[in-house]
mmCIF file of C-alpha atoms in Angstrom:
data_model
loop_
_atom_site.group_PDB
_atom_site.id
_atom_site.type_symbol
_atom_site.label_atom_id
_atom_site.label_comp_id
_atom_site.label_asym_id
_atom_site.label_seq_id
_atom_site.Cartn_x
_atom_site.Cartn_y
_atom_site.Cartn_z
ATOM 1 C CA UNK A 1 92.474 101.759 94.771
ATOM 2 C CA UNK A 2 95.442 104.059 94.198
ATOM 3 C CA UNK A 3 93.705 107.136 95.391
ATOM 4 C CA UNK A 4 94.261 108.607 91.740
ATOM 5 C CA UNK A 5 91.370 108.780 90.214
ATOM 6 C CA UNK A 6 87.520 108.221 91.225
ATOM 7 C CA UNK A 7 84.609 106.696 89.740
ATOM 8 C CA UNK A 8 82.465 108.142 86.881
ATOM 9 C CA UNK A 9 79.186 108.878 86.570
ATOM 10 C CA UNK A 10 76.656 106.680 84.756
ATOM 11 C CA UNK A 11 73.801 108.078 82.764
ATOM 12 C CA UNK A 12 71.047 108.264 85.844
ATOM 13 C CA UNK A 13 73.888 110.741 87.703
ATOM 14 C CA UNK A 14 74.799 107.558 90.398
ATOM 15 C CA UNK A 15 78.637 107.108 91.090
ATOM 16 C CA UNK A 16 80.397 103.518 91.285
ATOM 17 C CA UNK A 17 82.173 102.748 94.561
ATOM 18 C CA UNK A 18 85.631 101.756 95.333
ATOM 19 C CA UNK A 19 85.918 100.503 98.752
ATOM 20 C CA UNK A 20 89.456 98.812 100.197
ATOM 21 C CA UNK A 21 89.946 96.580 103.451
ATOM 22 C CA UNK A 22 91.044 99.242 106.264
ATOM 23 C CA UNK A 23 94.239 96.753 107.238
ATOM 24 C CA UNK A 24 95.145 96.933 103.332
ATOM 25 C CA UNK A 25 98.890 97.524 103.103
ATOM 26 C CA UNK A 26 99.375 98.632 99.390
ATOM 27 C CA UNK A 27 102.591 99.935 97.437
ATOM 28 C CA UNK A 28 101.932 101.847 94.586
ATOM 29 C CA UNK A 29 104.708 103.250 92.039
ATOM 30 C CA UNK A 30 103.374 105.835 89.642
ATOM 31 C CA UNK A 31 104.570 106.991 85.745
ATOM 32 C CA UNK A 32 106.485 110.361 87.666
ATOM 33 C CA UNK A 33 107.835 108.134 90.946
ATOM 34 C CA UNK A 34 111.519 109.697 90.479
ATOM 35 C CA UNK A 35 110.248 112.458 91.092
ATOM 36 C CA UNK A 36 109.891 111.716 94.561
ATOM 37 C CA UNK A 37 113.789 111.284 94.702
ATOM 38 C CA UNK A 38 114.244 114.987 93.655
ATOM 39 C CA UNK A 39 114.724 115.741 97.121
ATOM 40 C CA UNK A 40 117.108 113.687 97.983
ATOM 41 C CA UNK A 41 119.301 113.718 94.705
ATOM 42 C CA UNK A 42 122.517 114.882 96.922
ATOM 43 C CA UNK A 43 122.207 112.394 99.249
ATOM 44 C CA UNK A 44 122.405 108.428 99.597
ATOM 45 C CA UNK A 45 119.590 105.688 98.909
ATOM 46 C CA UNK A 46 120.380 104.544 102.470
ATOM 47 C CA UNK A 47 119.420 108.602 103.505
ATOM 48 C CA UNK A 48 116.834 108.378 101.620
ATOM 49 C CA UNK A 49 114.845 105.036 102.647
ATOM 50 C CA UNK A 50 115.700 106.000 106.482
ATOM 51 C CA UNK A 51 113.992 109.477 106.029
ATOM 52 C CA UNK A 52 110.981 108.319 104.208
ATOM 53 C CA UNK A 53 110.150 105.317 106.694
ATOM 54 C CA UNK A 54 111.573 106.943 110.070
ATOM 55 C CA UNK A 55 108.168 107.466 111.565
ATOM 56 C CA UNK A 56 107.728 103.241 111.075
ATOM 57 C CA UNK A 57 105.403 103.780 107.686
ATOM 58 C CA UNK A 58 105.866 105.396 104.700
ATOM 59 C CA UNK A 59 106.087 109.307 105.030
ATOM 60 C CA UNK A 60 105.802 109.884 100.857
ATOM 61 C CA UNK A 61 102.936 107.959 100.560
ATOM 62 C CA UNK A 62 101.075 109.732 103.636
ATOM 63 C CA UNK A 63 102.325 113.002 101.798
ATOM 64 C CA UNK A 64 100.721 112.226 98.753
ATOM 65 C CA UNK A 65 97.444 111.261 100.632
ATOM 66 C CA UNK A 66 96.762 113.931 102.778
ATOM 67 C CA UNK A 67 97.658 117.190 101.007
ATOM 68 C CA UNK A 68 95.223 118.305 98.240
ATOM 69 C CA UNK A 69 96.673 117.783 94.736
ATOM 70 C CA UNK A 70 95.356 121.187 93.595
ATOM 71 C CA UNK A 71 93.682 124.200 94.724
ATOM 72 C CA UNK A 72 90.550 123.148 93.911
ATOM 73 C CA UNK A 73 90.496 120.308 96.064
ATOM 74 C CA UNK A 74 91.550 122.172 98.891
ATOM 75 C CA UNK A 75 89.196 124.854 98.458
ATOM 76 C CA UNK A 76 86.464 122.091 97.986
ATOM 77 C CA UNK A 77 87.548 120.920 101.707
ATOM 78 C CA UNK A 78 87.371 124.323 102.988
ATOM 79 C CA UNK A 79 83.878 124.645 101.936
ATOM 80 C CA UNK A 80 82.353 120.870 102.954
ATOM 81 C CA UNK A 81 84.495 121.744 106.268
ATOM 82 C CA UNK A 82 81.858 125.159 106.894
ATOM 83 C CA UNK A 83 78.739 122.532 106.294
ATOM 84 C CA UNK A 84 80.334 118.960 107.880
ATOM 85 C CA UNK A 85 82.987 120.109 110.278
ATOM 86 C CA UNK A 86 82.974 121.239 114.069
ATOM 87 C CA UNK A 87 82.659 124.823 114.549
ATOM 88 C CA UNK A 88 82.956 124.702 110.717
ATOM 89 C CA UNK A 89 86.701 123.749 110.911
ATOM 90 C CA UNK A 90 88.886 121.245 109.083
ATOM 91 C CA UNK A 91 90.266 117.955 110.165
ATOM 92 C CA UNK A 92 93.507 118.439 111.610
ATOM 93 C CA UNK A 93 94.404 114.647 111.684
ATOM 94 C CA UNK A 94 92.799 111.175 112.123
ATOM 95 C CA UNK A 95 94.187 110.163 115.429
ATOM 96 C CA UNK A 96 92.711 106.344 116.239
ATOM 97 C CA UNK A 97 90.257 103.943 114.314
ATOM 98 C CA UNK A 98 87.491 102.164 116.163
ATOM 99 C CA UNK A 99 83.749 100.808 115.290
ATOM 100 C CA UNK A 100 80.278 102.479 115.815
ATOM 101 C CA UNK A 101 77.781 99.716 115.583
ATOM 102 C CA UNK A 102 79.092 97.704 111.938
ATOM 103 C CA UNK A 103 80.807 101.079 110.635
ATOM 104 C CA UNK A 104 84.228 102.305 110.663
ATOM 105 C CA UNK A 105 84.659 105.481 112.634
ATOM 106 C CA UNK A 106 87.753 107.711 113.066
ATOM 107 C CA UNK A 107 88.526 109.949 116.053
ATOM 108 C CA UNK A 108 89.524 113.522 114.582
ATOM 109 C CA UNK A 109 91.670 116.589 115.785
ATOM 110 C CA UNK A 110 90.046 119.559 114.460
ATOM 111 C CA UNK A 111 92.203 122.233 113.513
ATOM 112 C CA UNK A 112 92.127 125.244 115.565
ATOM 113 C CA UNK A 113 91.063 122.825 118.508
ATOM 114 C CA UNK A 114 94.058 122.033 120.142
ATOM 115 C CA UNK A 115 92.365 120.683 123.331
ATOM 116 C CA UNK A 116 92.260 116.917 122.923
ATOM 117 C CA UNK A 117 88.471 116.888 124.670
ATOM 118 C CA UNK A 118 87.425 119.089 121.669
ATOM 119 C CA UNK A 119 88.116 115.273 119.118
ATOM 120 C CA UNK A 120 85.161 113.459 118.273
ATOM 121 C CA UNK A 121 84.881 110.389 116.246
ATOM 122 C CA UNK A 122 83.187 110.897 113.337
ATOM 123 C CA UNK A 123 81.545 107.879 110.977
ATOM 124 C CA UNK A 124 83.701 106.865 107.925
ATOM 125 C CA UNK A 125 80.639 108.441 105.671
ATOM 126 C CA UNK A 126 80.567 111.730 106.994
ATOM 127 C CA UNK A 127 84.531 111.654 106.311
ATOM 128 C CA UNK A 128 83.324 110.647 102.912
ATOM 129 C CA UNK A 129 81.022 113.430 102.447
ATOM 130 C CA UNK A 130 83.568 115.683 103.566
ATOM 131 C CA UNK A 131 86.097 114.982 100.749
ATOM 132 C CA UNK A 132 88.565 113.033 102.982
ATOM 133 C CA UNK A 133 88.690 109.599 101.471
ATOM 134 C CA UNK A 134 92.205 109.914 101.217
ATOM 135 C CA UNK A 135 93.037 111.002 104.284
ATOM 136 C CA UNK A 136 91.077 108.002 105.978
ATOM 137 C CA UNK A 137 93.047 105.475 103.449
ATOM 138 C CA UNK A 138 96.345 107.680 105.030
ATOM 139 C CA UNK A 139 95.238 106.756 108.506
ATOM 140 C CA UNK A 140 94.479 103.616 107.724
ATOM 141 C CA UNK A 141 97.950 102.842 105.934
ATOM 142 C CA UNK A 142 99.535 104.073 109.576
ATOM 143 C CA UNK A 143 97.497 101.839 111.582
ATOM 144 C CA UNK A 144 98.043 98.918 109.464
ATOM 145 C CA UNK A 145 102.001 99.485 109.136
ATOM 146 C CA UNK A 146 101.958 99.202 113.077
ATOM 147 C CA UNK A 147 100.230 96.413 113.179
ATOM 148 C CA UNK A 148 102.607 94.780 111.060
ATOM 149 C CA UNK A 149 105.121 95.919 112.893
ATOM 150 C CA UNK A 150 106.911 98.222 110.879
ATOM 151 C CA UNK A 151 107.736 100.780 113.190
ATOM 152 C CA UNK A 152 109.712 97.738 115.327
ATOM 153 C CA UNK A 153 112.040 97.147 111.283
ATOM 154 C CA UNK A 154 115.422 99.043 112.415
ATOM 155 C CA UNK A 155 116.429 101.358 109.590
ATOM 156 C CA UNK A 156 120.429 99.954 110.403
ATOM 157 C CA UNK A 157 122.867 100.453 107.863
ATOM 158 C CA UNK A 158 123.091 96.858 107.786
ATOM 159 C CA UNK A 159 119.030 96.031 107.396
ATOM 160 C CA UNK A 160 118.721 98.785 104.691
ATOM 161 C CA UNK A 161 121.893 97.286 102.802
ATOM 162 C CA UNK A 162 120.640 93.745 102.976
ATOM 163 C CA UNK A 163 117.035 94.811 101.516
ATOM 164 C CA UNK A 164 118.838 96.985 98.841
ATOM 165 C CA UNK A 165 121.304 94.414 98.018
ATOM 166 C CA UNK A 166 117.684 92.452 96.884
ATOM 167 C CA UNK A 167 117.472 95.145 93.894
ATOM 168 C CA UNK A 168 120.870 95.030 92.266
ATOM 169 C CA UNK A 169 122.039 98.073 94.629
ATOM 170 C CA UNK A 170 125.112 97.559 96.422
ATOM 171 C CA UNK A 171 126.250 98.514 99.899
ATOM 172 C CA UNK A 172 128.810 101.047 97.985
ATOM 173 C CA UNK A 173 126.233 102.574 96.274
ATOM 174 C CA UNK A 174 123.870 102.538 99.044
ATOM 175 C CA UNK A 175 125.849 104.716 101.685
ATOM 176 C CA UNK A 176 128.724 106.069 99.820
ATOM 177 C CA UNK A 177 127.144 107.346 96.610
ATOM 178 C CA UNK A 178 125.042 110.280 96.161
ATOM 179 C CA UNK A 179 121.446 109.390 94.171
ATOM 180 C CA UNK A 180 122.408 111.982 91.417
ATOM 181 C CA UNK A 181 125.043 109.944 89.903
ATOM 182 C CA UNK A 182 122.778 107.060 89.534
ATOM 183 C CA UNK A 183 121.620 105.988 85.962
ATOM 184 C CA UNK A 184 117.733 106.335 85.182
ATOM 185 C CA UNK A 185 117.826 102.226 85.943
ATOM 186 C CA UNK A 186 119.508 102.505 89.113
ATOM 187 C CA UNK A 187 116.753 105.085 90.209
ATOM 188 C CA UNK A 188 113.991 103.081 89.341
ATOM 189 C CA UNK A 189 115.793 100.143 91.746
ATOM 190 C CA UNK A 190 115.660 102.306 94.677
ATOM 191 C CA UNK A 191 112.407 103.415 93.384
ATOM 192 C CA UNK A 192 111.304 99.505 93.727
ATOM 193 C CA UNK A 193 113.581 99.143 96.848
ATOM 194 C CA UNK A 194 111.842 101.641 98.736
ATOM 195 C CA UNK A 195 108.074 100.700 97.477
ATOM 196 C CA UNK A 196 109.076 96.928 98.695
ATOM 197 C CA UNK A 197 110.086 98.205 102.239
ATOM 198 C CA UNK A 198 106.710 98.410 103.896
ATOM 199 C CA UNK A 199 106.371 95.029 102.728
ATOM 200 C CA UNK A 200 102.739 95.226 101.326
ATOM 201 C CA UNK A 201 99.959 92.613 100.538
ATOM 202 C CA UNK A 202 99.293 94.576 97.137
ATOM 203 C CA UNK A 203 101.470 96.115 94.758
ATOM 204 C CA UNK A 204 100.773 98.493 91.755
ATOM 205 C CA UNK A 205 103.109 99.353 89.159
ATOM 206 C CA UNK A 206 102.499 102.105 86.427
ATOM 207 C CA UNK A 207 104.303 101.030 83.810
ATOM 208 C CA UNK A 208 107.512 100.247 86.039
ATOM 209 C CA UNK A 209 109.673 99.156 82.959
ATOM 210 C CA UNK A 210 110.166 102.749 81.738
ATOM 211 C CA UNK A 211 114.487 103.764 82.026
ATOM 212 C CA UNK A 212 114.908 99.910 82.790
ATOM 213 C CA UNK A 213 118.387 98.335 81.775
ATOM 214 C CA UNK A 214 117.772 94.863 80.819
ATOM 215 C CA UNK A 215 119.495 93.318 84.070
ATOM 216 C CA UNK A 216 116.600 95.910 86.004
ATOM 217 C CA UNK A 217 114.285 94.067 84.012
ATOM 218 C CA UNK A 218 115.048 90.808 84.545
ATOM 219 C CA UNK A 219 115.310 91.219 87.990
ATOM 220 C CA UNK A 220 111.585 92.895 88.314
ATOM 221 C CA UNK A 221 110.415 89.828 86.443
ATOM 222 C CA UNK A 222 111.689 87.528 89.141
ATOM 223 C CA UNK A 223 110.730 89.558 91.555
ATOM 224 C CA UNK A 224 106.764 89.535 90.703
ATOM 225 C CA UNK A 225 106.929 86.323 89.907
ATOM 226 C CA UNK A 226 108.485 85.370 93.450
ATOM 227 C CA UNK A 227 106.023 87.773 95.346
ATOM 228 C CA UNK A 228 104.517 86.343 97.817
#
């Protein structure tokens, strides 16, 4: 569900399938998530939650999606992009989502086709068979933050304080201190802050009590168990 690993094989050589509602808003905060916050260790949490969400969804998490984790998944693209794509090319970007007949379909910009009558929508299976799972769940994750109207939530000072404030972070440590300075507990706050802000039906937490000070704690307890 977290696009981190896939199914596995059974004896006979058939794969299990792992198949997610396309309007599925899910937050998902891995074992490394401060490493995300590398980046922006010399600037503010309220920089920080402002740059990741300016586009209206979250800009990490379509980072993580689309861009092949190693080399061998991007030269596996390359190759099922010669046999699947147009003119052989890769996908560019997922542009709109619409139906074709009871299946899911997705219009594409090819790269190296800059003319927008060169797209074609292309069948969520052939997607599939071109490696690209991920990068339909991205497009999907975009759609489904606008129709929840996250791209109308204003990333104000005072909006971004008031959902902070919700994880022990304080306006004075949201604006006027740099994320550097904060403790492994405070990180994992604005870790949690940030995950919270796209407001998703589903969350997934890897082991999200690691560098936890006991008030952190505490407060993620009564947070899940409020969740709603």
């Amino acid at each position: 569900l977290c696009s981190e690993s896939s199914p596995s094989e059974n004896k006979d050589g058939t794969l299990g399938e792992v198949s997610r509602h396309c309007n599925l808003r899910m937050a998902y905060m891995k074992q490394d998530h401060l490493k995300s916050l590398g980046p922006f260790f010399d600037t503010s949490p309220f920089v920080y939650i402002t740059q990741r969400f300016k586009d209206g969804f979250d800009g990490d998490l379509q980072r993580r999606l689309i861009d092949p984790e190693t080399e061998e998944e991007a030269t596996k693209r390359k190759e099922l992009a010669k046999i699947h794509g147009k003119y052989g090319n890769e996908v560019e970007d997922l542009v709109s989502r619409s139906k074709i007949g009871n299946e899911l379909a997705y219009e594409v910009r090819w790269k190296g086709l800059d003319d927008v009558k060169q797209n074609t929508m292309e069948k969520i299976s052939k997607l599939k068979m071109m490696g690209l799972e991920k990068v339909v769940i991205a497009c999907d994750e975009r759609i489904a933050a606008k129709a929840a109207g996250l791209d109308q939530r204003p990333l104000t000072r005072r909006e971004v304080v008031r959902h902070c404030e919700a994880f022990g972070i304080d306006e004075e440590m949201c604006c006027n201190r740099q994320i550097r300075g904060f403790s492994a507990g405070q990180k994992v706050r604005l870790s949690l802050a940030a995950m919270f802000w796209t407001k998703p039906h589903l969350i997934a937490l890897d082991e999200p009590t690691n560098y936890l000070d006991r008030e952190g704690l505490g407060a993620l307890v009564l947070a899940i168990k409020d969740y709603k």
